[in-house]
Amino acid sequence: MTGYPVLRSFSQEVVPVLARHNSVRLVSPAGSTATASAVGVLDRTTYPRLRDSLLELAADARDAVLVDVERLALRDPALLRVFALVALRVGDWPAVPFALVTGRPEQRAVLAGQNVPVYADAAAAEAALPRPAAKRARRVLVRSSRTSASAREFVRSTCARWGVPELAEDAELIATELVENTLRHTDSVPRLRLELRRGRLAVEVADDSSRPAFVREGLDLTETGLGMRMVAKVSKTWGSSPRRSGGKTVWAVLARR
């Protein structure tokens, strides 16, 4: 098959299309593992689309990301780094395992040097992939004069309950900035989520706007919108990831010392 890679569910059942990226299509995965298959040709034109689609798939992952590449033509070995890049990014956020599946031995041999686990079938991958324990807490915030204060209270109480009070101050700062950005730049209700996994605390805010968050340039630190600089400064890593259902999640990760 030629053309752009297409991500499809393993089951091939008819499911609603959640997002389109030109010729790249994503469908809803089933279960706690985000599963998809990539179909088409990986070349220099399709590389960025496949990369972004895999990262978008990972944005909704809960426990792992598993991608079947058996029907993906891998003609340029240099482009196989897309999988290592995605695995590295997914390892930071949402901090879940990333693995590939193919029943073709020649593909497994080619992919062996990419520092990404490769399995012969989905059952073997599901059995072998680690499932790092995670604690999760969510809060849908009401838009009001107390929205940011409510976010801080939620973060502070959750960090105390999870036994990571040392992360509370930075997590409150991050939550405040991400929530205020949602209030300032979108009409959405901020959806705040905390997740503790592998000693890393992720602070995430989802909204309905597709416009990504970014760090503004400027010299005046009191200028509105420059708080993302503080997010970048205090966090181990941060990013803005589109969601397949629409909108985006802006996230930042703190690591226990």
PDB file of C-alpha atoms in Angstrom, residues 88-182:
ATOM      1  CA  LEU A  88      11.344   8.945  24.711  1.00  0.00           C
ATOM      2  CA  ARG A  89       8.587  11.555  24.737  1.00  0.00           C
ATOM      3  CA  VAL A  90       5.956   9.089  25.963  1.00  0.00           C
ATOM      4  CA  GLY A  91       8.363   8.028  28.713  1.00  0.00           C
ATOM      5  CA  ASP A  92       8.253  11.578  30.079  1.00  0.00           C
ATOM      6  CA  TRP A  93       4.509  12.058  29.615  1.00  0.00           C
ATOM      7  CA  PRO A  94       2.217  10.264  30.118  1.00  0.00           C
ATOM      8  CA  ALA A  95       5.111   8.130  31.486  1.00  0.00           C
ATOM      9  CA  VAL A  96       3.805   4.859  30.033  1.00  0.00           C
ATOM     10  CA  PRO A  97       5.570   2.043  28.156  1.00  0.00           C
ATOM     11  CA  PHE A  98       5.679   2.259  24.351  1.00  0.00           C
ATOM     12  CA  ALA A  99       6.095  -0.861  22.190  1.00  0.00           C
ATOM     13  CA  LEU A 100       5.749  -2.077  18.611  1.00  0.00           C
ATOM     14  CA  VAL A 101       4.146  -5.231  17.223  1.00  0.00           C
ATOM     15  CA  THR A 102       4.864  -7.008  13.937  1.00  0.00           C
ATOM     16  CA  GLY A 103       4.533 -10.606  12.846  1.00  0.00           C
ATOM     17  CA  ARG A 104       7.226 -10.106  10.192  1.00  0.00           C
ATOM     18  CA  PRO A 105      10.662 -11.327  11.396  1.00  0.00           C
ATOM     19  CA  GLU A 106      12.500  -9.064   8.940  1.00  0.00           C
ATOM     20  CA  GLN A 107      10.788  -6.019  10.423  1.00  0.00           C
ATOM     21  CA  ARG A 108      11.636  -7.077  13.962  1.00  0.00           C
ATOM     22  CA  ALA A 109      15.279  -7.429  12.889  1.00  0.00           C
ATOM     23  CA  VAL A 110      15.294  -3.932  11.357  1.00  0.00           C
ATOM     24  CA  LEU A 111      13.635  -2.398  14.413  1.00  0.00           C
ATOM     25  CA  ALA A 112      15.815  -4.203  16.946  1.00  0.00           C
ATOM     26  CA  GLY A 113      18.329  -1.364  17.176  1.00  0.00           C
ATOM     27  CA  GLN A 114      15.818   1.383  17.921  1.00  0.00           C
ATOM     28  CA  ASN A 115      15.712   0.953  21.727  1.00  0.00           C
ATOM     29  CA  VAL A 116      11.987   0.229  21.504  1.00  0.00           C
ATOM     30  CA  PRO A 117      10.517  -3.159  22.506  1.00  0.00           C
ATOM     31  CA  VAL A 118       9.212  -5.129  19.500  1.00  0.00           C
ATOM     32  CA  TYR A 119       6.904  -8.133  19.881  1.00  0.00           C
ATOM     33  CA  ALA A 120       5.593 -10.743  17.463  1.00  0.00           C
ATOM     34  CA  ASP A 121       1.962 -10.212  18.423  1.00  0.00           C
ATOM     35  CA  ALA A 122      -0.271  -8.101  20.621  1.00  0.00           C
ATOM     36  CA  ALA A 123      -0.829 -10.867  23.175  1.00  0.00           C
ATOM     37  CA  ALA A 124       2.913 -11.232  23.772  1.00  0.00           C
ATOM     38  CA  ALA A 125       3.272  -7.466  24.117  1.00  0.00           C
ATOM     39  CA  GLU A 126       0.382  -7.175  26.556  1.00  0.00           C
ATOM     40  CA  ALA A 127       1.868  -9.948  28.678  1.00  0.00           C
ATOM     41  CA  ALA A 128       5.381  -8.509  28.680  1.00  0.00           C
ATOM     42  CA  LEU A 129       4.785  -4.779  29.046  1.00  0.00           C
ATOM     43  CA  PRO A 130       5.237  -3.435  32.568  1.00  0.00           C
ATOM     44  CA  ARG A 131       2.289  -1.670  34.152  1.00  0.00           C
ATOM     45  CA  PRO A 132       3.789   0.933  36.479  1.00  0.00           C
ATOM     46  CA  ALA A 133       1.399   1.712  39.306  1.00  0.00           C
ATOM     47  CA  ALA A 134      -0.233   5.112  39.044  1.00  0.00           C
ATOM     48  CA  LYS A 135      -2.351   7.327  41.245  1.00  0.00           C
ATOM     49  CA  ARG A 136      -4.792   9.615  39.443  1.00  0.00           C
ATOM     50  CA  ALA A 137      -7.051  12.445  40.549  1.00  0.00           C
ATOM     51  CA  ARG A 138      -9.280  14.660  38.414  1.00  0.00           C
ATOM     52  CA  ARG A 139     -11.228  17.853  39.007  1.00  0.00           C
ATOM     53  CA  VAL A 140     -13.445  19.752  36.574  1.00  0.00           C
ATOM     54  CA  LEU A 141     -13.178  23.380  37.637  1.00  0.00           C
ATOM     55  CA  VAL A 142     -15.984  25.908  37.489  1.00  0.00           C
ATOM     56  CA  ARG A 143     -15.134  29.212  35.816  1.00  0.00           C
ATOM     57  CA  SER A 144     -15.297  31.804  38.602  1.00  0.00           C
ATOM     58  CA  SER A 145     -13.166  34.218  40.582  1.00  0.00           C
ATOM     59  CA  ARG A 146     -12.056  31.243  42.723  1.00  0.00           C
ATOM     60  CA  THR A 147     -11.087  28.873  39.920  1.00  0.00           C
ATOM     61  CA  SER A 148      -7.342  29.184  40.437  1.00  0.00           C
ATOM     62  CA  ALA A 149      -7.688  29.000  44.223  1.00  0.00           C
ATOM     63  CA  SER A 150      -9.773  25.841  43.874  1.00  0.00           C
ATOM     64  CA  ALA A 151      -7.097  24.338  41.642  1.00  0.00           C
ATOM     65  CA  ARG A 152      -4.392  25.069  44.224  1.00  0.00           C
ATOM     66  CA  GLU A 153      -6.466  23.595  47.044  1.00  0.00           C
ATOM     67  CA  PHE A 154      -7.043  20.440  45.012  1.00  0.00           C
ATOM     68  CA  VAL A 155      -3.330  20.101  44.204  1.00  0.00           C
ATOM     69  CA  ARG A 156      -2.236  20.736  47.782  1.00  0.00           C
ATOM     70  CA  SER A 157      -4.669  18.229  49.322  1.00  0.00           C
ATOM     71  CA  THR A 158      -3.871  15.592  46.680  1.00  0.00           C
ATOM     72  CA  CYS A 159      -0.108  15.897  47.174  1.00  0.00           C
ATOM     73  CA  ALA A 160      -0.611  15.523  50.928  1.00  0.00           C
ATOM     74  CA  ARG A 161      -2.811  12.447  50.471  1.00  0.00           C
ATOM     75  CA  TRP A 162      -0.285  10.850  48.110  1.00  0.00           C
ATOM     76  CA  GLY A 163       2.658  11.521  50.418  1.00  0.00           C
ATOM     77  CA  VAL A 164       4.493  13.973  48.146  1.00  0.00           C
ATOM     78  CA  PRO A 165       4.030  17.304  49.986  1.00  0.00           C
ATOM     79  CA  GLU A 166       7.468  18.422  48.792  1.00  0.00           C
ATOM     80  CA  LEU A 167       6.053  18.696  45.261  1.00  0.00           C
ATOM     81  CA  ALA A 168       2.984  20.688  46.270  1.00  0.00           C
ATOM     82  CA  GLU A 169       4.400  24.206  45.931  1.00  0.00           C
ATOM     83  CA  ASP A 170       5.705  23.736  42.395  1.00  0.00           C
ATOM     84  CA  ALA A 171       2.621  21.750  41.415  1.00  0.00           C
ATOM     85  CA  GLU A 172       0.374  24.576  42.656  1.00  0.00           C
ATOM     86  CA  LEU A 173       2.367  27.096  40.611  1.00  0.00           C
ATOM     87  CA  ILE A 174       2.025  24.958  37.486  1.00  0.00           C
ATOM     88  CA  ALA A 175      -1.676  24.304  38.011  1.00  0.00           C
ATOM     89  CA  THR A 176      -2.345  27.999  38.549  1.00  0.00           C
ATOM     90  CA  GLU A 177      -0.625  29.029  35.335  1.00  0.00           C
ATOM     91  CA  LEU A 178      -2.212  26.305  33.212  1.00  0.00           C
ATOM     92  CA  VAL A 179      -5.682  26.977  34.593  1.00  0.00           C
ATOM     93  CA  GLU A 180      -5.356  30.744  34.175  1.00  0.00           C
ATOM     94  CA  ASN A 181      -4.181  30.266  30.596  1.00  0.00           C
ATOM     95  CA  THR A 182      -7.319  28.232  29.916  1.00  0.00           C
TER      96      THR A 182
END
